[in-house]
Amino acid sequence: MGKFKCAHCRGEFERKALIERGGELFCCEGCAGVYEILNSSGLGEFYERLGKTTLNPARGAKNAAQKSQEDLAAIYQNYVKNENGFSKISLIIEGIHCSACVWLNEKILFAQKGILEVNINSVNNKALIVWDENEVNLAQIFALIHSVGYEPYPYDAQAQEQRLAGQRREFYARLLVGIFCTMNIMWLAVAQYGGYFTGMRADVRSIINFAEFILATPVLFYTGSGFFRGAWGALKNKTQNMDSLIVTGTLAAYIFSIYAMFSRRGETYFDSVAMIITFVFIGKYLEILSKKKAADTLDNLNSLNLNSVSVKNGDEITLKSAQEVRVGELVVVRAGERVLLDGIVISGAASFDLSSLSGESAPAYLSAKEGENEIKSGSVCVDGTLVYKVGAVFSESVLARIINLLETAAAKKPRIQALADAIAARFSAAITALALATFAFWFWRTGELSAALIVAISVVVISCPCALGLATPVSTLVALGAGFRRGILFKEARIIESLAKCDTAVFDKTGTLTSGRLKVSKFTHAGKFDANALFSLVSGSDHPVSRAVGKYLRANFRDLKLLELSGFENIAARGTQAKLDGINLAGGSEKFMRELGLYDGEAARGTCYFFAEDGQIAAVFELEESLKEGAKECVDALKNAGMRVAMLTGDNEYAAKRVAEGLGVGETVANALPTDKAAYVERLAQQGRNVLMVGDGINDAAALALSSVAVCMGSGAAVSIAKSDVVLMRDDPASLAAAVALARRTYCIVRQNLAFSLVYNAVTIPLAMAGYVAPAVAALSMSLSSVAVVLNAMRARSER
């Protein structure tokens, strides 16, 4: 009796094992249910896209869904992140075999109201899902995926690492087999080639050919098994890739060599088959090592959530996974340990390395004292021991937000990659056509099948779509890691490209170029001036102007003394006044002095502090905001990079001009309201400028939103992360210049890699078509081209 196919999973079964529903046959109720759901939802197109691919039967979906429901609280606690009022989770979807499976899962999820974003990677089956908890919950999402026959699991870095470790062990075994067999084939080939000059009996040549056949077979089908899987996957989806080219070339040479070996007509090319597979595999190995090094920063961060922390419960200390610790529990941190959870110090004191958070190399001292008791995840205890109370679970910590930001950035492709992907997608098909044309030409010219086949194989093998595909993602991954180590977080990978193209930098003055703290820029005084009296007067006020004057006095006058004042009065928004030994003292703004009838001169152009003693103006201090350290160097670096630099501020023109002159900024807009800042950025954009807007994310949100790239300075604050494309975790303008330099260097490397890939193929493919390149040399060249692209991408790590 013949076999019958299940209408859903396409598996073949005996007729008696199938059930009939609506005129269709199914292997189980699960498949029947999935089939009905898809067709009733208008997703019957899935079966056309599926082609001949078979699926796992959809049995047990209800049980799996129930299990997920039971674990829902733990999943929400450990894996669900909240961003901008929406929930987000990374899942591994088991059962995805091809692009049709990806299409189906994305379609069925997007059809559900409340699901805002679905990104599924068909390579690692990892899905990023964002949803509105008010309209749909996680249990419904799991049920949707189950309903079409797939199994969702929360992404767990430890389980993923175990899976990758198994893959690496298999990879090493395949590599060793390839190298061992290929080295022995090369020795046999040397003997065989020597026979052309010294003479060799036919039976000896046959023995050597058979030995090469025995050695080449495991290389092709075991070492090269990954290439066959990739080629088969591409074939099922009616596409071609690099694996298709490798398999086509080596399989053709292998089959022809078997024919030549048994017919004793023509040459065998088992040595070429083994060398092609082994050289390409070694190239893949070097490529994987380089890519792993590029991803090390993110991998190391991801592994932190697997670490344990010391939880204090009375006198007992127990180890717990960071994800298991709850808010309010007490955690002990000792020297050498990394902080994994945010909280407040309640006892002890220690120094912490915050370089991974802010890029600041100087250790920070933390204790239970107010103002120095906030401890952030990601920092490392340098010395001392302390106990802190956990203020947020791991998924809501600063460290988790940074990991999430980097993961999201790495998952999204830059725009330039779309061009490379488009070229690579058509590349393999074009190479196959060229190889067939080459084979036809050489067979017509020489009449020899073996000669034509070898030239065609060289054409197939020497081409390298892989270099095109690697040009952008490896460079981007390296840049993301390099940026993180310097306290620069790119929200998406595409921002690197956008930042590299920016030609105009617009700064909101306060909080970016200036510290917001005042300092004395000019001091004038009359002959009679009592510094001790003034110091005593300003010491009684907490106003920023008074503090700036006091700081100036301490720095420039020796042996200052606090004198006993009487009748001290602090007048809001005006100044202070008091008496010293019956002498009236007054200090404050110009307006205050005019009100007291002590000053009738010209109006001050900036912020000034007047000091009057015994009814006379004794001293005048002109003040200005202090520039942030590195602000001048940042502006100079941007100008040297060819960028137009402008500054926006709500301050008056005089104050704005003083800051602009100190920084060398030529274009300044003063008295600017938030709406004026937004209009200025919009006007630049309409002129065709690519605008980099730098602000603090508080009063310039509209301007940030209208810019090509928005940058916020701070220590990873939520407001900065929410409103910016780039977060400078270190509150230092030098980080901005470094971010621009990193983006431009990375973009330059990407273009170099793309250019190299195109030039390499444009030069080597014609040489191979002309018959100048042997298959083994072609394989080596192709592997080296991929490795060269990856090594060039690693230059983005450079500090220069």
CSV table of C-alpha atoms in Angstrom, one decimal, residues 262-626:
chain,number,residue,atom,x,y,z
A,262,PHE,CA,37.3,3.4,-13.1
A,263,SER,CA,37.4,4.1,-16.8
A,264,ARG,CA,41.1,5.0,-16.7
A,265,ARG,CA,40.3,7.9,-19.1
A,266,GLY,CA,41.4,11.4,-18.1
A,267,GLU,CA,42.9,12.7,-14.9
A,268,THR,CA,41.5,12.4,-11.4
A,269,TYR,CA,41.2,15.5,-9.2
A,270,PHE,CA,40.6,14.1,-5.7
A,271,ASP,CA,43.5,16.2,-4.5
A,272,SER,CA,41.7,19.4,-5.7
A,273,VAL,CA,38.5,18.3,-4.1
A,274,ALA,CA,40.2,17.8,-0.7
A,275,MET,CA,42.2,21.0,-0.9
A,276,ILE,CA,39.2,23.1,-1.9
A,277,ILE,CA,37.1,21.8,1.0
A,278,THR,CA,39.9,22.0,3.5
A,279,PHE,CA,41.2,25.4,2.5
A,280,VAL,CA,37.7,26.9,2.5
A,281,PHE,CA,37.0,25.2,5.9
A,282,ILE,CA,40.2,26.6,7.4
A,283,GLY,CA,39.2,30.0,6.1
A,284,LYS,CA,35.9,29.6,7.8
A,285,TYR,CA,37.6,28.6,11.0
A,286,LEU,CA,39.8,31.8,10.9
A,287,GLU,CA,36.8,33.8,10.0
A,288,ILE,CA,34.8,32.4,13.0
A,289,LEU,CA,37.7,33.1,15.4
A,290,SER,CA,37.8,36.7,14.2
A,291,LYS,CA,34.1,37.1,14.4
A,292,LYS,CA,34.1,35.7,17.9
A,293,LYS,CA,36.7,38.2,18.9
A,294,ALA,CA,34.6,40.9,17.3
A,295,ALA,CA,31.6,39.7,19.4
A,296,ASP,CA,33.5,39.2,22.6
A,297,THR,CA,32.3,42.4,24.2
A,298,LEU,CA,28.6,41.5,23.8
A,299,ASP,CA,29.2,37.8,24.7
A,300,ASN,CA,31.0,38.8,27.9
A,301,LEU,CA,28.2,41.1,28.9
A,302,ASN,CA,25.6,38.4,28.2
A,303,SER,CA,27.4,35.9,30.3
A,304,LEU,CA,27.3,38.2,33.3
A,305,ASN,CA,23.6,37.4,34.0
A,306,LEU,CA,24.7,33.8,34.5
A,307,ASN,CA,27.0,34.8,37.4
A,308,SER,CA,26.0,34.4,41.1
A,309,VAL,CA,25.9,37.0,43.8
A,310,SER,CA,26.3,36.7,47.5
A,311,VAL,CA,22.9,37.3,49.2
A,312,LYS,CA,23.0,38.1,52.9
A,313,ASN,CA,20.1,36.8,55.1
A,314,GLY,CA,20.9,37.5,58.7
A,315,ASP,CA,24.3,36.0,59.5
A,316,GLU,CA,24.0,33.5,56.6
A,317,ILE,CA,25.3,34.2,53.1
A,318,THR,CA,24.1,32.2,50.1
A,319,LEU,CA,24.9,32.3,46.4
A,320,LYS,CA,22.1,33.1,44.0
A,321,SER,CA,21.9,33.7,40.3
A,322,ALA,CA,21.6,37.4,39.5
A,323,GLN,CA,18.3,36.7,37.8
A,324,GLU,CA,16.9,35.1,41.0
A,325,VAL,CA,17.6,38.0,43.3
A,326,ARG,CA,14.5,40.1,44.2
A,327,VAL,CA,14.1,43.8,45.2
A,328,GLY,CA,14.9,44.4,48.8
A,329,GLU,CA,17.4,41.6,49.3
A,330,LEU,CA,20.8,42.4,50.7
A,331,VAL,CA,23.9,41.6,48.5
A,332,VAL,CA,27.5,41.5,49.7
A,333,VAL,CA,30.2,42.8,47.3
A,334,ARG,CA,33.9,42.0,47.9
A,335,ALA,CA,37.1,43.2,46.1
A,336,GLY,CA,37.4,41.8,42.6
A,337,GLU,CA,33.7,41.1,42.2
A,338,ARG,CA,31.4,42.8,39.6
A,339,VAL,CA,28.2,44.4,40.7
A,340,LEU,CA,25.3,42.8,38.8
A,341,LEU,CA,22.3,44.6,40.4
A,342,ASP,CA,21.5,48.2,41.1
A,343,GLY,CA,20.9,49.3,44.7
A,344,ILE,CA,21.7,51.5,47.7
A,345,VAL,CA,24.7,50.9,50.0
A,346,ILE,CA,23.6,50.3,53.6
A,347,SER,CA,26.9,49.4,55.3
A,348,GLY,CA,30.6,49.2,54.5
A,349,ALA,CA,32.7,51.2,52.0
A,350,ALA,CA,34.7,50.4,48.9
A,351,SER,CA,36.2,51.8,45.7
A,352,PHE,CA,34.7,50.9,42.4
A,353,ASP,CA,36.0,50.8,38.8
A,354,LEU,CA,33.2,52.5,36.7
A,355,SER,CA,35.1,52.4,33.4
A,356,SER,CA,32.6,49.9,31.8
A,357,LEU,CA,29.8,52.3,32.6
A,358,SER,CA,31.3,55.8,32.0
A,359,GLY,CA,34.7,55.2,30.6
A,360,GLU,CA,36.1,57.0,33.7
A,361,SER,CA,39.4,55.4,34.8
A,362,ALA,CA,39.5,56.9,38.3
A,363,PRO,CA,37.9,54.7,40.9
A,364,ALA,CA,34.7,56.0,42.6
A,365,TYR,CA,34.3,55.7,46.4
A,366,LEU,CA,31.0,54.4,47.6
A,367,SER,CA,29.6,54.1,51.2
A,368,ALA,CA,26.4,54.4,53.1
A,369,LYS,CA,26.7,58.2,53.3
A,370,GLU,CA,24.1,60.2,51.4
A,371,GLY,CA,25.3,61.2,48.0
A,372,GLU,CA,27.8,58.4,47.6
A,373,ASN,CA,25.5,55.4,48.3
A,374,GLU,CA,24.1,54.6,44.9
A,375,ILE,CA,25.7,51.5,43.4
A,376,LYS,CA,25.2,50.6,39.7
A,377,SER,CA,25.5,47.3,38.0
A,378,GLY,CA,28.4,46.8,35.7
A,379,SER,CA,31.0,48.4,38.1
A,380,VAL,CA,33.8,46.3,39.6
A,381,CYS,CA,34.8,46.5,43.3
A,382,VAL,CA,38.5,47.5,43.5
A,383,ASP,CA,39.0,47.2,47.2
A,384,GLY,CA,36.9,47.0,50.4
A,385,THR,CA,33.6,45.2,51.2
A,386,LEU,CA,30.1,46.6,51.4
A,387,VAL,CA,26.5,45.5,51.7
A,388,TYR,CA,23.8,47.0,49.6
A,389,LYS,CA,20.0,46.6,49.2
A,390,VAL,CA,18.8,45.6,45.8
A,391,GLY,CA,16.7,48.3,44.2
A,392,ALA,CA,15.7,46.6,40.9
A,393,VAL,CA,15.7,43.1,39.5
A,394,PHE,CA,18.4,42.2,36.9
A,395,SER,CA,16.2,42.8,33.9
A,396,GLU,CA,15.7,46.4,35.0
A,397,SER,CA,19.3,47.2,35.9
A,398,VAL,CA,21.7,49.6,34.2
A,399,LEU,CA,23.7,46.6,33.0
A,400,ALA,CA,20.7,44.8,31.5
A,401,ARG,CA,19.7,48.0,29.7
A,402,ILE,CA,23.2,48.3,28.2
A,403,ILE,CA,23.2,44.6,27.2
A,404,ASN,CA,19.7,45.1,25.6
A,405,LEU,CA,20.9,48.2,23.8
A,406,LEU,CA,23.9,46.4,22.3
A,407,GLU,CA,21.9,43.4,21.4
A,408,THR,CA,19.3,45.5,19.6
A,409,ALA,CA,22.0,47.4,17.8
A,410,ALA,CA,23.8,44.2,16.6
A,411,ALA,CA,20.5,42.8,15.4
A,412,LYS,CA,19.5,45.6,13.0
A,413,LYS,CA,21.3,46.0,9.7
A,414,PRO,CA,22.9,49.3,8.5
A,415,ARG,CA,21.5,50.7,5.3
A,416,ILE,CA,24.8,50.0,3.4
A,417,GLN,CA,24.4,46.3,4.1
A,418,ALA,CA,21.2,46.2,2.1
A,419,LEU,CA,23.3,47.0,-1.0
A,420,ALA,CA,25.8,44.3,-0.2
A,421,ASP,CA,23.0,41.8,0.5
A,422,ALA,CA,21.4,42.6,-2.8
A,423,ILE,CA,24.6,42.0,-4.7
A,424,ALA,CA,25.4,38.8,-2.8
A,425,ALA,CA,21.9,37.5,-3.4
A,426,ARG,CA,22.4,37.6,-7.2
A,427,PHE,CA,26.1,36.9,-7.2
A,428,SER,CA,25.9,33.1,-6.9
A,429,ALA,CA,23.5,32.7,-9.8
A,430,ALA,CA,25.7,34.9,-11.9
A,431,ILE,CA,28.7,32.9,-11.1
A,432,THR,CA,26.9,29.6,-12.0
A,433,ALA,CA,26.0,31.1,-15.3
A,434,LEU,CA,29.6,32.2,-15.9
A,435,ALA,CA,30.9,28.8,-15.0
A,436,LEU,CA,28.5,27.0,-17.4
A,437,ALA,CA,29.5,29.4,-20.2
A,438,THR,CA,33.2,28.9,-19.4
A,439,PHE,CA,32.7,25.1,-19.5
A,440,ALA,CA,31.0,25.3,-22.8
A,441,PHE,CA,33.7,27.5,-24.3
A,442,TRP,CA,36.6,25.4,-23.1
A,443,PHE,CA,34.9,22.1,-24.2
A,444,TRP,CA,34.2,23.6,-27.6
A,445,ARG,CA,37.8,24.9,-27.9
A,446,THR,CA,39.7,21.8,-26.6
A,447,GLY,CA,37.2,19.0,-27.0
A,448,GLU,CA,38.4,17.7,-23.6
A,449,LEU,CA,35.8,17.2,-20.9
A,450,SER,CA,38.3,17.2,-18.0
A,451,ALA,CA,40.1,20.4,-19.1
A,452,ALA,CA,36.7,22.2,-19.5
A,453,LEU,CA,35.5,20.9,-16.1
A,454,ILE,CA,38.6,22.0,-14.2
A,455,VAL,CA,38.5,25.6,-15.6
A,456,ALA,CA,34.8,25.8,-14.7
A,457,ILE,CA,35.4,24.5,-11.2
A,458,SER,CA,38.1,27.2,-10.7
A,459,VAL,CA,35.6,29.9,-11.7
A,460,VAL,CA,33.0,28.5,-9.2
A,461,VAL,CA,35.5,28.2,-6.4
A,462,ILE,CA,37.5,31.4,-6.7
A,463,SER,CA,34.4,33.6,-6.5
A,464,CYS,CA,33.6,35.0,-3.1
A,465,PRO,CA,30.1,36.2,-2.2
A,466,CYS,CA,31.1,35.6,1.4
A,467,ALA,CA,33.5,38.5,1.4
A,468,LEU,CA,30.6,40.8,0.3
A,469,GLY,CA,28.4,39.4,3.0
A,470,LEU,CA,31.0,39.9,5.7
A,471,ALA,CA,32.1,43.4,4.7
A,472,THR,CA,29.5,45.2,6.8
A,473,PRO,CA,28.3,43.0,9.7
A,474,VAL,CA,31.8,42.2,11.1
A,475,SER,CA,32.9,45.9,10.9
A,476,THR,CA,29.7,46.9,12.6
A,477,LEU,CA,30.0,44.3,15.3
A,478,VAL,CA,33.6,45.4,16.0
A,479,ALA,CA,32.6,49.0,16.2
A,480,LEU,CA,29.8,48.3,18.6
A,481,GLY,CA,32.3,46.6,20.9
A,482,ALA,CA,34.9,49.3,20.5
A,483,GLY,CA,32.4,52.0,21.3
A,484,PHE,CA,31.1,50.2,24.4
A,485,ARG,CA,34.7,50.0,25.8
A,486,ARG,CA,34.9,53.8,25.4
A,487,GLY,CA,31.5,54.5,27.0
A,488,ILE,CA,29.8,55.0,23.6
A,489,LEU,CA,26.5,53.2,23.0
A,490,PHE,CA,25.0,53.1,19.5
A,491,LYS,CA,21.3,52.4,19.7
A,492,GLU,CA,21.2,50.7,16.3
A,493,ALA,CA,23.9,49.6,13.9
A,494,ARG,CA,22.6,51.9,11.2
A,495,ILE,CA,23.4,54.9,13.4
A,496,ILE,CA,27.1,54.2,12.8
A,497,GLU,CA,26.6,54.9,9.1
A,498,SER,CA,24.4,57.9,9.8
A,499,LEU,CA,26.9,59.5,12.2
A,500,ALA,CA,29.7,58.9,9.7
A,501,LYS,CA,27.8,61.0,7.1
A,502,CYS,CA,27.0,63.9,9.4
A,503,ASP,CA,28.4,67.2,8.2
A,504,THR,CA,27.0,69.6,10.8
A,505,ALA,CA,27.2,69.4,14.6
A,506,VAL,CA,24.8,71.4,16.6
A,507,PHE,CA,25.3,71.8,20.4
A,508,ASP,CA,22.8,72.8,23.1
A,509,LYS,CA,25.3,74.8,25.2
A,510,THR,CA,24.4,74.0,28.8
A,511,GLY,CA,25.2,70.4,29.9
A,512,THR,CA,27.1,69.6,26.8
A,513,LEU,CA,29.8,72.2,26.2
A,514,THR,CA,29.5,73.9,29.6
A,515,SER,CA,29.1,72.4,33.0
A,516,GLY,CA,26.3,74.7,34.1
A,517,ARG,CA,28.6,75.9,37.0
A,518,LEU,CA,29.6,79.5,37.2
A,519,LYS,CA,33.2,80.8,37.6
A,520,VAL,CA,34.6,84.3,37.9
A,521,SER,CA,36.1,85.5,34.6
A,522,LYS,CA,36.9,89.1,35.7
A,523,PHE,CA,37.5,90.9,39.0
A,524,THR,CA,37.7,94.6,39.6
A,525,HIS,CA,37.8,96.5,42.9
A,526,ALA,CA,38.2,99.9,44.5
A,527,GLY,CA,41.1,100.8,46.7
A,528,LYS,CA,39.2,100.0,49.9
A,529,PHE,CA,38.2,96.3,49.7
A,530,ASP,CA,37.9,93.9,52.7
A,531,ALA,CA,38.2,90.3,51.3
A,532,ASN,CA,37.4,88.8,54.7
A,533,ALA,CA,34.1,90.8,54.9
A,534,LEU,CA,33.1,89.7,51.4
A,535,PHE,CA,34.1,86.1,52.1
A,536,SER,CA,32.0,86.1,55.3
A,537,LEU,CA,29.0,87.5,53.3
A,538,VAL,CA,29.0,85.0,50.5
A,539,SER,CA,29.6,82.1,52.8
A,540,GLY,CA,26.1,82.6,54.2
A,541,SER,CA,24.5,82.0,50.9
A,542,ASP,CA,23.9,78.9,48.8
A,543,HIS,CA,23.2,80.7,45.6
A,544,PRO,CA,25.5,79.5,42.7
A,545,VAL,CA,26.8,83.0,42.1
A,546,SER,CA,27.8,83.4,45.8
A,547,ARG,CA,29.4,80.0,45.7
A,548,ALA,CA,31.4,80.9,42.6
A,549,VAL,CA,32.6,84.2,44.2
A,550,GLY,CA,33.6,82.3,47.4
A,551,LYS,CA,35.5,79.8,45.4
A,552,TYR,CA,37.4,82.6,43.6
A,553,LEU,CA,38.3,84.3,46.9
A,554,ARG,CA,39.6,81.0,48.4
A,555,ALA,CA,41.8,80.5,45.3
A,556,ASN,CA,43.2,84.0,45.1
A,557,PHE,CA,43.4,85.4,48.7
A,558,ARG,CA,45.4,83.9,51.5
A,559,ASP,CA,44.5,83.6,55.1
A,560,LEU,CA,40.8,84.3,54.7
A,561,LYS,CA,38.8,84.5,57.9
A,562,LEU,CA,35.1,84.1,58.6
A,563,LEU,CA,34.0,87.2,60.5
A,564,GLU,CA,31.0,87.4,62.8
A,565,LEU,CA,28.3,89.3,60.9
A,566,SER,CA,25.1,90.8,62.4
A,567,GLY,CA,21.7,91.3,60.8
A,568,PHE,CA,22.4,88.9,58.0
A,569,GLU,CA,19.6,88.8,55.4
A,570,ASN,CA,19.2,86.7,52.3
A,571,ILE,CA,16.9,88.4,49.8
A,572,ALA,CA,15.6,85.9,47.1
A,573,ALA,CA,16.7,86.7,43.5
A,574,ARG,CA,18.6,89.8,44.7
A,575,GLY,CA,21.5,89.1,47.1
A,576,THR,CA,22.5,89.3,50.7
A,577,GLN,CA,23.2,92.1,53.2
A,578,ALA,CA,24.6,92.3,56.8
A,579,LYS,CA,26.6,94.4,59.1
A,580,LEU,CA,30.2,94.1,60.3
A,581,ASP,CA,31.1,96.3,63.3
A,582,GLY,CA,28.3,98.7,62.3
A,583,ILE,CA,29.4,98.9,58.7
A,584,ASN,CA,26.8,98.0,56.1
A,585,LEU,CA,27.7,95.2,53.7
A,586,ALA,CA,25.7,94.2,50.6
A,587,GLY,CA,26.3,91.8,47.8
A,588,GLY,CA,24.3,90.6,44.8
A,589,SER,CA,23.0,91.5,41.4
A,590,GLU,CA,23.1,94.8,39.5
A,591,LYS,CA,19.4,95.1,40.1
A,592,PHE,CA,19.8,94.8,43.8
A,593,MET,CA,22.5,97.4,43.9
A,594,ARG,CA,20.2,99.8,41.9
A,595,GLU,CA,17.4,99.2,44.3
A,596,LEU,CA,19.7,100.1,47.2
A,597,GLY,CA,20.7,103.2,45.4
A,598,LEU,CA,24.4,102.1,45.4
A,599,TYR,CA,24.9,101.8,41.6
A,600,ASP,CA,23.8,104.0,38.7
A,601,GLY,CA,26.4,103.0,36.1
A,602,GLU,CA,26.1,101.3,32.7
A,603,ALA,CA,24.1,98.1,32.6
A,604,ALA,CA,26.2,94.9,32.9
A,605,ARG,CA,26.3,92.7,29.8
A,606,GLY,CA,26.5,89.4,31.5
A,607,THR,CA,26.2,87.9,35.0
A,608,CYS,CA,27.8,90.1,37.6
A,609,TYR,CA,28.1,90.1,41.4
A,610,PHE,CA,28.5,93.5,43.1
A,611,PHE,CA,29.9,94.0,46.6
A,612,ALA,CA,29.2,97.2,48.4
A,613,GLU,CA,30.9,98.2,51.6
A,614,ASP,CA,29.8,101.2,53.7
A,615,GLY,CA,27.6,102.5,50.9
A,616,GLN,CA,30.2,102.3,48.2
A,617,ILE,CA,30.8,99.7,45.4
A,618,ALA,CA,34.0,98.0,46.5
A,619,ALA,CA,34.2,95.1,44.0
A,620,VAL,CA,32.6,93.7,40.9
A,621,PHE,CA,32.9,90.1,39.7
A,622,GLU,CA,32.0,89.1,36.2
A,623,LEU,CA,31.0,85.5,35.9
A,624,GLU,CA,30.6,83.0,33.1
A,625,GLU,CA,29.8,79.3,32.9
A,626,SER,CA,32.8,77.1,33.1
